[in-house]
Amino acid sequence: MTTHKLRRDIIVILSIKLAIVLLAAVFVFGPRQRPLIDGNALDRQILNRPDS
């Protein structure tokens, strides 16, 4: 295998992996997937206080 072909193959594989990570960041860990944390949620879930 020549150095040129090996370099091209490595760049292609790294590009595919980068695309997969970016797509996962957008679709799995995107802003719409994150829970809303506000004062009421903090009181209910973490401090175990009932709703006022």
Tab-separated table of N, CA and C in Angstrom:
chain	number	residue	atom	x	y	z
A	1	MET	N	0.855	-1.177	0.000
A	1	MET	CA	0.000	0.000	0.000
A	1	MET	C	0.898	1.235	0.000
A	2	THR	N	0.620	2.128	-0.870
A	2	THR	CA	1.440	3.333	-0.956
A	2	THR	C	1.067	4.309	0.157
A	3	THR	N	1.972	5.206	0.431
A	3	THR	CA	1.747	6.204	1.477
A	3	THR	C	0.584	7.117	1.115
A	4	HIS	N	0.472	7.456	-0.161
A	4	HIS	CA	-0.605	8.337	-0.602
A	4	HIS	C	-1.970	7.693	-0.377
A	5	LYS	N	-2.094	6.420	-0.728
A	5	LYS	CA	-3.374	5.732	-0.557
A	5	LYS	C	-3.696	5.545	0.924
A	6	LEU	N	-2.689	5.231	1.712
A	6	LEU	CA	-2.902	5.068	3.150
A	6	LEU	C	-3.350	6.385	3.777
A	7	ARG	N	-2.727	7.474	3.408
A	7	ARG	CA	-3.111	8.784	3.933
A	7	ARG	C	-4.553	9.116	3.556
A	8	ARG	N	-4.927	8.844	2.309
A	8	ARG	CA	-6.294	9.116	1.868
A	8	ARG	C	-7.300	8.271	2.645
A	9	ASP	N	-6.966	6.980	2.859
A	9	ASP	CA	-7.868	6.103	3.613
A	9	ASP	C	-8.038	6.577	5.058
A	10	ILE	N	-6.958	7.029	5.674
A	10	ILE	CA	-7.037	7.523	7.049
A	10	ILE	C	-7.901	8.776	7.111
A	11	ILE	N	-7.745	9.663	6.157
A	11	ILE	CA	-8.552	10.892	6.131
A	11	ILE	C	-10.027	10.566	5.936
A	12	VAL	N	-10.333	9.595	5.086
A	12	VAL	CA	-11.730	9.212	4.855
A	12	VAL	C	-12.337	8.631	6.128
A	13	ILE	N	-11.627	7.738	6.799
A	13	ILE	CA	-12.140	7.120	8.020
A	13	ILE	C	-12.328	8.167	9.123
A	14	LEU	N	-11.363	9.065	9.282
A	14	LEU	CA	-11.507	10.115	10.298
A	14	LEU	C	-12.665	11.056	9.987
A	15	SER	N	-12.891	11.326	8.721
A	15	SER	CA	-14.025	12.182	8.334
A	15	SER	C	-15.351	11.512	8.654
A	16	ILE	N	-15.441	10.219	8.394
A	16	ILE	CA	-16.669	9.481	8.700
A	16	ILE	C	-16.914	9.469	10.208
A	17	LYS	N	-15.881	9.220	10.985
A	17	LYS	CA	-16.032	9.200	12.440
A	17	LYS	C	-16.432	10.576	12.976
A	18	LEU	N	-15.838	11.616	12.447
A	18	LEU	CA	-16.197	12.969	12.857
A	18	LEU	C	-17.651	13.279	12.532
A	19	ALA	N	-18.104	12.852	11.352
A	19	ALA	CA	-19.503	13.068	10.965
A	19	ALA	C	-20.444	12.326	11.909
A	20	ILE	N	-20.087	11.110	12.301
A	20	ILE	CA	-20.924	10.336	13.222
A	20	ILE	C	-21.011	11.030	14.581
A	21	VAL	N	-19.899	11.525	15.086
A	21	VAL	CA	-19.892	12.209	16.381
A	21	VAL	C	-20.728	13.483	16.322
A	22	LEU	N	-20.599	14.240	15.249
A	22	LEU	CA	-21.376	15.480	15.124
A	22	LEU	C	-22.865	15.190	14.999
A	23	LEU	N	-23.225	14.169	14.225
A	23	LEU	CA	-24.645	13.813	14.102
A	23	LEU	C	-25.204	13.336	15.438
A	24	ALA	N	-24.437	12.582	16.191
A	24	ALA	CA	-24.891	12.141	17.512
A	24	ALA	C	-25.070	13.337	18.436
A	25	ALA	N	-24.176	14.298	18.353
A	25	ALA	CA	-24.292	15.491	19.197
A	25	ALA	C	-25.558	16.269	18.882
A	26	VAL	N	-25.932	16.320	17.622
A	26	VAL	CA	-27.111	17.084	17.225
A	26	VAL	C	-28.395	16.325	17.548
A	27	PHE	N	-28.468	15.047	17.189
A	27	PHE	CA	-29.725	14.316	17.310
A	27	PHE	C	-29.936	13.665	18.671
A	28	VAL	N	-28.885	13.261	19.348
A	28	VAL	CA	-29.040	12.572	20.631
A	28	VAL	C	-28.891	13.538	21.795
A	29	PHE	N	-27.924	14.436	21.702
A	29	PHE	CA	-27.641	15.332	22.812
A	29	PHE	C	-27.975	16.777	22.479
A	30	GLY	N	-28.881	17.003	21.563
A	30	GLY	CA	-29.240	18.351	21.141
A	30	GLY	C	-30.031	19.090	22.201
A	31	PRO	N	-30.256	20.373	21.988
A	31	PRO	CA	-30.962	21.193	22.978
A	31	PRO	C	-32.376	20.700	23.289
A	32	ARG	N	-33.064	20.120	22.299
A	32	ARG	CA	-34.430	19.638	22.550
A	32	ARG	C	-34.448	18.383	23.409
A	33	GLN	N	-33.332	17.683	23.514
A	33	GLN	CA	-33.267	16.448	24.291
A	33	GLN	C	-32.910	16.698	25.756
A	34	ARG	N	-32.491	17.887	26.072
A	34	ARG	CA	-32.067	18.195	27.433
A	34	ARG	C	-33.275	18.555	28.301
A	35	PRO	N	-33.288	18.108	29.540
A	35	PRO	CA	-34.410	18.457	30.424
A	35	PRO	C	-34.341	19.925	30.825
A	36	LEU	N	-35.500	20.507	31.065
A	36	LEU	CA	-35.581	21.894	31.510
A	36	LEU	C	-35.335	21.943	33.015
A	37	ILE	N	-34.326	22.659	33.414
A	37	ILE	CA	-34.003	22.788	34.830
A	37	ILE	C	-34.268	24.235	35.234
A	38	ASP	N	-35.236	24.406	36.101
A	38	ASP	CA	-35.541	25.722	36.640
A	38	ASP	C	-35.692	25.589	38.153
A	39	GLY	N	-36.094	26.653	38.794
A	39	GLY	CA	-36.222	26.622	40.247
A	39	GLY	C	-37.228	25.600	40.741
A	40	ASN	N	-38.365	25.479	40.058
A	40	ASN	CA	-39.388	24.518	40.475
A	40	ASN	C	-38.904	23.085	40.294
A	41	ALA	N	-38.232	22.798	39.193
A	41	ALA	CA	-37.713	21.453	38.973
A	41	ALA	C	-36.655	21.111	40.011
A	42	LEU	N	-35.843	22.073	40.369
A	42	LEU	CA	-34.834	21.857	41.399
A	42	LEU	C	-35.492	21.532	42.732
A	43	ASP	N	-36.516	22.283	43.092
A	43	ASP	CA	-37.222	22.023	44.352
A	43	ASP	C	-37.872	20.644	44.357
A	44	ARG	N	-38.521	20.271	43.251
A	44	ARG	CA	-39.228	18.994	43.197
A	44	ARG	C	-38.283	17.800	43.160
A	45	GLN	N	-37.276	17.849	42.306
A	45	GLN	CA	-36.491	16.648	42.041
A	45	GLN	C	-35.268	16.510	42.934
A	46	ILE	N	-34.628	17.587	43.269
A	46	ILE	CA	-33.386	17.480	44.018
A	46	ILE	C	-33.618	17.709	45.507
A	47	LEU	N	-34.381	18.714	45.833
A	47	LEU	CA	-34.598	19.049	47.245
A	47	LEU	C	-35.829	18.346	47.829
A	48	ASN	N	-36.588	17.630	46.989
A	48	ASN	CA	-37.768	16.856	47.406
A	48	ASN	C	-38.814	17.706	48.107
A	49	ARG	N	-38.996	18.923	47.616
A	49	ARG	CA	-40.048	19.787	48.154
A	49	ARG	C	-41.260	19.679	47.255
A	50	PRO	N	-42.453	19.647	47.820
A	50	PRO	CA	-43.662	19.604	46.978
A	50	PRO	C	-43.875	20.929	46.243
A	51	ASP	N	-44.695	20.870	45.181
A	51	ASP	CA	-45.018	22.081	44.432
A	51	ASP	C	-45.745	23.080	45.325
A	52	SER	N	-45.471	24.342	45.118
A	52	SER	CA	-46.118	25.398	45.927
A	52	SER	C	-47.471	25.711	45.356
